[in-house]
Amino acid sequence: MRHLLSISDLNKSDAIVILDTATELARVSDGQVKKLPTLRGRTIVNLFAEDSTRTRISFEAAAKRLSADVINFSAKGSSISKGESLKDTAMTLQAMGADAVVIRHSASGAPQRLADSQWMTGSVINAGDGTHEHPSQALLDAFTIRKHLGKGGPDLAGLKVAIVGDVLHSRVARSNVLLLNLLGAHVTLVAPPTLLPVGVESWPAKVSYDLDEVISQVDAVMMLRVQQERMNDLFFPNAREYSRYFGLNSQRLAMMQPHAIIMHPGPMNRGLEIAAEVADSARSVIVEQVANGVSIRMAILYVLLAGAPLEAGSN
Ligand code: CP
């Protein structure tokens, strides 16, 4: 595997190799010596042409824990803000000897364009492109679900997951549906009809408009951010109405199974898709998702750049 552009680049055993490698790397991070020399002398560029906190910082931490040299590069403050093209940016990175580019871009398909081009020879990792995909987020979500709810097997066979909210604008939802399905979980999308994409019937997931009906049946509920910055139309009457029908509040938390977990990729709109007391409750694994993001992103860099999975107990 050279690039990670979409979950559809992975088969089940590729996905499990990344999850297992992340498990081993998390053990290293928990130990006294947090760094591995694996990527010493390699250069990783974080090219963020769209805002990010979690993904950008965790890819940087992951690369540093593998001893890579890291160049952080955001649109603001770079020549991208002067209108420099993706091609010229990529050729500049190639000239600097980048072994991998982690790219976030508002245009769906920008990472694929980079990978298909002759502009650079390194690996391309999609850190979120438009409304298309966010594969490293889906992998960290699957890692978190496996850690809490896995039944000892390598996959997520039989687990039920609800993905709730603004599916239309969510690259997280698309990547998660693909990966959870690949790993054997059953996904239900819950959203108002206006926030579901055209063609959702062909996704490997059920669709429901009734959160109260679904909430008591699932092992994990993944709330999605309402992406107001991508909305140029009225998709629901008002915030209060949205919260009433699709928000996760204390009443709905009480309806969940005792073992069920609450997830959110962040950043959250507290009080809109999730109540503050639910986000901060004992059932929430939202902060843990962020920590797991470092282990997963270490595993992605390890598998793409070192070319081999880390064997259990080899560190
Ligand atoms: N989940 C996620 O992609 O968060 P950031 O936008 O902060 O990277």
Short mmCIF file of C-alpha atoms and ligand atoms in Angstrom, two decimals:
data_model
loop_
_atom_site.label_atom_id
_atom_site.label_comp_id
_atom_site.label_asym_id
_atom_site.label_seq_id
_atom_site.Cartn_x
_atom_site.Cartn_y
_atom_site.Cartn_z
CA MET A 1 0.00 0.00 0.00
CA ARG A 2 1.50 3.38 -1.00
CA HIS A 3 -1.32 5.85 -0.33
CA LEU A 4 -4.33 6.08 2.00
CA LEU A 5 -6.96 8.05 0.10
CA SER A 6 -10.17 6.21 0.92
CA ILE A 7 -11.33 3.32 3.08
CA SER A 8 -12.09 1.58 -0.22
CA ASP A 9 -8.27 1.34 -0.67
CA LEU A 10 -8.29 -1.22 2.16
CA ASN A 11 -9.44 -4.80 2.34
CA LYS A 12 -10.42 -6.32 5.67
CA SER A 13 -6.97 -7.69 6.43
CA ASP A 14 -5.31 -4.31 5.59
CA ALA A 15 -7.67 -2.61 8.05
CA ILE A 16 -6.96 -5.18 10.76
CA VAL A 17 -3.19 -4.83 10.23
CA ILE A 18 -3.52 -1.07 10.86
CA LEU A 19 -5.68 -1.64 13.97
CA ASP A 20 -3.29 -4.29 15.33
CA THR A 21 -0.24 -2.13 14.59
CA ALA A 22 -1.92 0.76 16.43
CA THR A 23 -2.51 -1.54 19.43
CA GLU A 24 1.20 -2.36 19.56
CA LEU A 25 2.22 1.28 19.07
CA ALA A 26 -0.15 2.39 21.86
CA ARG A 27 1.82 0.07 24.16
CA VAL A 28 5.02 1.88 23.14
CA SER A 29 3.39 5.26 23.80
CA ASP A 30 2.31 4.06 27.26
CA GLY A 31 5.87 2.99 28.09
CA GLN A 32 8.78 5.10 29.37
CA VAL A 33 10.48 5.50 25.97
CA LYS A 34 7.73 6.86 23.72
CA LYS A 35 9.81 7.17 20.55
CA LEU A 36 10.66 4.59 17.91
CA PRO A 37 13.50 5.18 15.42
CA THR A 38 11.49 3.69 12.52
CA LEU A 39 11.15 6.81 10.33
CA ARG A 40 14.44 8.52 11.20
CA GLY A 41 15.64 10.50 8.16
CA ARG A 42 12.18 10.53 6.52
CA THR A 43 10.28 13.77 5.94
CA ILE A 44 6.53 14.08 6.43
CA VAL A 45 4.67 17.21 5.34
CA ASN A 46 1.36 18.13 6.94
CA LEU A 47 -0.40 20.17 4.25
CA PHE A 48 -3.59 21.59 5.76
CA ALA A 49 -5.53 23.76 3.34
CA GLU A 50 -8.56 23.63 5.66
CA ASP A 51 -8.76 24.15 9.44
CA SER A 52 -8.01 21.29 11.81
CA THR A 53 -7.01 20.79 15.43
CA ARG A 54 -7.14 17.06 16.20
CA THR A 55 -6.02 15.59 12.87
CA ARG A 56 -3.18 18.04 12.30
CA ILE A 57 -1.76 17.79 15.81
CA SER A 58 -2.10 14.01 16.02
CA PHE A 59 -0.40 13.41 12.65
CA GLU A 60 2.42 15.67 13.85
CA ALA A 61 2.70 13.82 17.18
CA ALA A 62 2.55 10.46 15.38
CA ALA A 63 5.34 11.37 12.94
CA LYS A 64 7.53 12.71 15.74
CA ARG A 65 7.03 9.57 17.85
CA LEU A 66 8.33 7.61 14.87
CA SER A 67 11.35 9.99 14.69
CA ALA A 68 10.41 11.51 11.29
CA ASP A 69 11.19 15.12 10.38
CA VAL A 70 7.91 17.04 10.19
CA ILE A 71 7.08 20.12 8.15
CA ASN A 72 3.77 21.77 9.02
CA PHE A 73 2.24 23.76 6.27
CA SER A 74 -1.17 25.42 6.38
CA ALA A 75 -2.99 27.49 3.77
CA LYS A 76 -3.03 30.52 6.01
CA GLY A 77 0.44 32.00 5.99
CA SER A 78 1.58 30.05 2.91
CA SER A 79 1.51 30.85 -0.81
CA ILE A 80 -1.73 28.83 -1.13
CA SER A 81 -3.48 31.91 0.27
CA LYS A 82 -1.93 33.88 -2.64
CA GLY A 83 -3.58 31.46 -5.08
CA GLU A 84 -0.71 29.00 -5.64
CA SER A 85 -2.05 25.86 -7.33
CA LEU A 86 -2.04 22.34 -5.87
CA LYS A 87 0.42 21.36 -8.63
CA ASP A 88 2.94 24.08 -7.77
CA THR A 89 2.55 23.36 -4.06
CA ALA A 90 3.14 19.63 -4.65
CA MET A 91 6.20 20.26 -6.81
CA THR A 92 7.63 22.48 -4.08
CA LEU A 93 7.12 19.67 -1.54
CA GLN A 94 8.78 17.20 -3.92
CA ALA A 95 11.77 19.54 -4.23
CA MET A 96 12.04 19.49 -0.43
CA GLY A 97 12.21 15.69 -0.45
CA ALA A 98 8.86 14.89 1.18
CA ASP A 99 8.43 11.13 1.72
CA ALA A 100 4.75 11.58 2.58
CA VAL A 101 2.18 14.34 2.41
CA VAL A 102 -0.74 14.37 4.81
CA ILE A 103 -3.32 16.54 3.08
CA ARG A 104 -6.57 18.15 4.20
CA HIS A 105 -8.40 20.07 1.51
CA SER A 106 -11.86 21.55 1.02
CA ALA A 107 -12.06 19.99 -2.47
CA SER A 108 -13.28 16.38 -2.55
CA GLY A 109 -10.72 14.42 -4.58
CA ALA A 110 -7.70 16.71 -3.97
CA PRO A 111 -5.65 13.88 -2.32
CA GLN A 112 -6.51 11.54 -5.23
CA ARG A 113 -5.38 14.23 -7.71
CA LEU A 114 -2.06 14.49 -5.86
CA ALA A 115 -1.59 10.73 -5.77
CA ASP A 116 -2.43 10.29 -9.47
CA SER A 117 -0.10 13.08 -10.57
CA GLN A 118 3.58 12.99 -11.50
CA TRP A 119 4.09 16.05 -9.30
CA MET A 120 5.48 14.12 -6.36
CA THR A 121 6.62 10.57 -5.66
CA GLY A 122 5.87 10.17 -1.94
CA SER A 123 2.86 8.67 -0.18
CA VAL A 124 -0.35 10.68 0.03
CA ILE A 125 -2.56 10.39 3.11
CA ASN A 126 -6.05 11.87 3.03
CA ALA A 127 -6.66 13.83 6.24
CA GLY A 128 -10.16 14.84 5.11
CA ASP A 129 -11.23 16.04 1.65
CA GLY A 130 -14.40 18.09 1.28
CA THR A 131 -17.47 15.97 1.93
CA HIS A 132 -15.76 12.85 0.54
CA GLU A 133 -13.68 10.87 3.08
CA HIS A 134 -11.68 10.99 6.30
CA PRO A 135 -10.13 7.51 6.46
CA SER A 136 -7.81 8.03 9.45
CA GLN A 137 -10.81 9.21 11.51
CA ALA A 138 -12.75 6.07 10.63
CA LEU A 139 -9.77 3.91 11.58
CA LEU A 140 -9.41 5.61 14.97
CA ASP A 141 -13.15 5.24 15.52
CA ALA A 142 -13.01 1.52 14.71
CA PHE A 143 -9.97 1.19 17.01
CA THR A 144 -11.92 2.86 19.84
CA ILE A 145 -15.00 0.67 19.28
CA ARG A 146 -12.85 -2.50 19.18
CA LYS A 147 -11.10 -1.51 22.40
CA HIS A 148 -14.40 -1.00 24.27
CA LEU A 149 -16.76 -3.48 22.65
CA GLY A 150 -14.60 -5.99 20.76
CA LYS A 151 -15.28 -9.56 21.73
CA GLY A 152 -11.65 -10.69 21.45
CA GLY A 153 -11.77 -11.12 17.68
CA PRO A 154 -9.87 -8.89 15.26
CA ASP A 155 -12.99 -7.29 13.75
CA LEU A 156 -16.30 -5.74 14.86
CA ALA A 157 -18.57 -8.60 13.78
CA GLY A 158 -22.18 -8.19 14.85
CA LEU A 159 -21.81 -4.84 16.64
CA LYS A 160 -24.51 -2.24 15.99
CA VAL A 161 -23.51 1.38 15.43
CA ALA A 162 -25.75 4.41 14.85
CA ILE A 163 -24.28 7.39 12.99
CA VAL A 164 -26.48 10.39 13.71
CA GLY A 165 -26.90 13.83 12.20
CA ASP A 166 -25.44 15.74 9.28
CA VAL A 167 -24.55 12.76 7.08
CA LEU A 168 -24.89 14.91 3.94
CA HIS A 169 -21.79 17.00 4.64
CA SER A 170 -19.86 14.35 6.59
CA ARG A 171 -16.70 12.73 5.25
CA VAL A 172 -16.48 11.00 8.66
CA ALA A 173 -19.83 9.27 8.06
CA ARG A 174 -18.87 8.03 4.59
CA SER A 175 -15.52 6.59 5.74
CA ASN A 176 -17.09 5.06 8.84
CA VAL A 177 -19.90 3.36 6.94
CA LEU A 178 -17.36 1.77 4.59
CA LEU A 179 -14.98 0.66 7.35
CA LEU A 180 -17.56 -0.53 9.89
CA ASN A 181 -19.23 -2.57 7.17
CA LEU A 182 -15.85 -4.02 6.11
CA LEU A 183 -15.24 -5.06 9.73
CA GLY A 184 -18.64 -6.76 10.08
CA ALA A 185 -20.58 -4.15 12.07
CA HIS A 186 -24.17 -3.13 11.26
CA VAL A 187 -24.61 0.60 10.70
CA THR A 188 -27.80 2.66 10.92
CA LEU A 189 -27.72 6.25 9.68
CA VAL A 190 -30.14 8.51 11.55
CA ALA A 191 -30.84 11.94 10.09
CA PRO A 192 -33.55 14.19 8.74
CA PRO A 193 -34.17 13.44 5.04
CA THR A 194 -32.64 16.83 4.13
CA LEU A 195 -29.31 15.81 5.67
CA LEU A 196 -28.92 12.51 3.83
CA PRO A 197 -27.02 12.39 0.51
CA VAL A 198 -28.59 11.41 -2.78
CA GLY A 199 -27.90 7.71 -3.35
CA VAL A 200 -27.67 6.82 0.36
CA GLU A 201 -29.80 3.72 -0.42
CA SER A 202 -26.74 2.19 -2.08
CA TRP A 203 -24.56 2.65 1.04
CA PRO A 204 -24.07 -0.50 3.13
CA ALA A 205 -26.21 0.90 5.97
CA LYS A 206 -29.82 1.12 7.10
CA VAL A 207 -31.50 4.54 7.24
CA SER A 208 -33.82 5.79 9.97
CA TYR A 209 -35.42 9.16 10.71
CA ASP A 210 -36.24 8.20 14.31
CA LEU A 211 -33.42 8.44 16.86
CA ASP A 212 -35.64 7.32 19.75
CA GLU A 213 -36.33 4.04 17.96
CA VAL A 214 -32.65 3.32 17.22
CA ILE A 215 -30.91 4.57 20.36
CA SER A 216 -31.82 1.64 22.64
CA GLN A 217 -30.67 -0.97 20.12
CA VAL A 218 -27.09 0.06 19.37
CA ASP A 219 -23.70 -0.65 20.98
CA ALA A 220 -22.22 2.68 19.93
CA VAL A 221 -23.75 5.98 18.92
CA MET A 222 -21.61 8.31 16.83
CA MET A 223 -22.89 11.88 16.76
CA LEU A 224 -21.92 14.04 13.79
CA ARG A 225 -21.18 17.75 13.84
CA VAL A 226 -23.76 19.94 12.13
CA GLN A 227 -21.47 21.51 9.52
CA GLN A 228 -22.96 24.97 9.33
CA GLU A 229 -19.99 26.28 7.33
CA ARG A 230 -20.92 23.94 4.44
CA MET A 231 -24.64 24.83 4.55
CA ASN A 232 -25.77 27.42 2.02
CA ASP A 233 -29.40 26.42 2.40
CA LEU A 234 -31.94 25.78 5.15
CA PHE A 235 -31.64 22.08 6.03
CA PHE A 236 -33.73 22.15 9.23
CA PRO A 237 -36.17 24.70 10.72
CA ASN A 238 -33.97 25.84 13.64
CA ALA A 239 -31.40 24.62 16.15
CA ARG A 240 -34.01 23.87 18.82
CA GLU A 241 -36.02 21.68 16.46
CA TYR A 242 -32.86 19.86 15.35
CA SER A 243 -31.79 19.15 18.95
CA ARG A 244 -35.26 17.95 19.85
CA TYR A 245 -35.36 15.28 17.16
CA PHE A 246 -31.68 14.47 16.49
CA GLY A 247 -29.72 15.69 19.52
CA LEU A 248 -28.23 13.34 22.10
CA ASN A 249 -29.51 14.54 25.47
CA SER A 250 -29.78 13.03 28.98
CA GLN A 251 -33.18 11.46 28.24
CA ARG A 252 -31.78 9.60 25.24
CA LEU A 253 -28.62 8.68 27.17
CA ALA A 254 -30.89 6.96 29.71
CA MET A 255 -32.44 4.91 26.88
CA MET A 256 -29.08 3.47 25.78
CA GLN A 257 -27.91 -0.03 26.71
CA PRO A 258 -25.64 -0.03 29.81
CA HIS A 259 -22.55 -1.01 27.82
CA ALA A 260 -23.15 1.36 24.89
CA ILE A 261 -20.63 4.13 24.20
CA ILE A 262 -20.98 7.70 22.92
CA MET A 263 -18.66 8.99 20.21
CA HIS A 264 -18.13 12.25 18.33
CA PRO A 265 -15.26 13.01 15.92
CA GLY A 266 -15.06 16.64 17.09
CA PRO A 267 -15.21 19.54 17.01
CA MET A 268 -18.57 19.45 18.82
CA ASN A 269 -21.44 21.90 18.76
CA ARG A 270 -22.36 21.48 22.43
CA GLY A 271 -26.06 22.07 22.92
CA LEU A 272 -26.88 21.35 19.26
CA GLU A 273 -26.09 17.74 18.27
CA ILE A 274 -24.94 16.75 21.77
CA ALA A 275 -25.76 18.10 25.22
CA ALA A 276 -22.74 19.18 27.27
CA GLU A 277 -23.58 16.78 30.13
CA VAL A 278 -23.72 13.85 27.67
CA ALA A 279 -20.42 14.80 26.01
CA ASP A 280 -18.80 14.89 29.45
CA SER A 281 -20.55 11.79 30.82
CA ALA A 282 -18.85 8.54 31.86
CA ARG A 283 -20.25 6.85 28.73
CA SER A 284 -18.51 9.30 26.42
CA VAL A 285 -15.25 8.15 24.78
CA ILE A 286 -14.79 11.41 22.86
CA VAL A 287 -11.52 12.44 24.53
CA GLU A 288 -10.20 8.89 24.20
CA GLN A 289 -10.92 9.03 20.44
CA VAL A 290 -8.44 11.92 20.23
CA ALA A 291 -5.75 9.95 22.11
CA ASN A 292 -6.37 6.89 19.94
CA GLY A 293 -5.91 9.14 16.90
CA VAL A 294 -2.18 9.37 17.63
CA SER A 295 -1.76 5.56 17.76
CA ILE A 296 -3.77 5.06 14.57
CA ARG A 297 -1.86 7.75 12.69
CA MET A 298 1.44 6.25 13.87
CA ALA A 299 0.19 2.91 12.50
CA ILE A 300 -0.78 4.45 9.14
CA LEU A 301 2.65 6.09 8.76
CA TYR A 302 4.35 2.88 9.91
CA VAL A 303 2.52 0.66 7.43
CA LEU A 304 2.83 3.09 4.49
CA LEU A 305 6.44 4.17 5.03
CA ALA A 306 8.09 1.27 6.87
CA GLY A 307 6.17 -1.16 4.67
CA ALA A 308 5.45 -3.79 7.28
CA PRO A 309 3.16 -4.30 10.24
CA LEU A 310 4.67 -4.16 13.72
CA GLU A 311 4.62 -7.65 15.18
CA ALA A 312 3.15 -8.08 18.67
CA GLY A 313 5.85 -7.78 21.36
CA SER A 314 8.58 -6.65 18.94
CA ASN A 315 9.27 -3.32 20.65
N1 CP B 1 -12.22 15.02 13.69
C1 CP B 1 -11.50 15.96 13.04
O1 CP B 1 -11.16 15.81 11.86
O2 CP B 1 -11.17 17.05 13.80
P1 CP B 1 -10.29 18.28 13.29
O3 CP B 1 -11.09 19.01 12.25
O4 CP B 1 -10.02 19.10 14.53
O5 CP B 1 -9.03 17.72 12.70
#
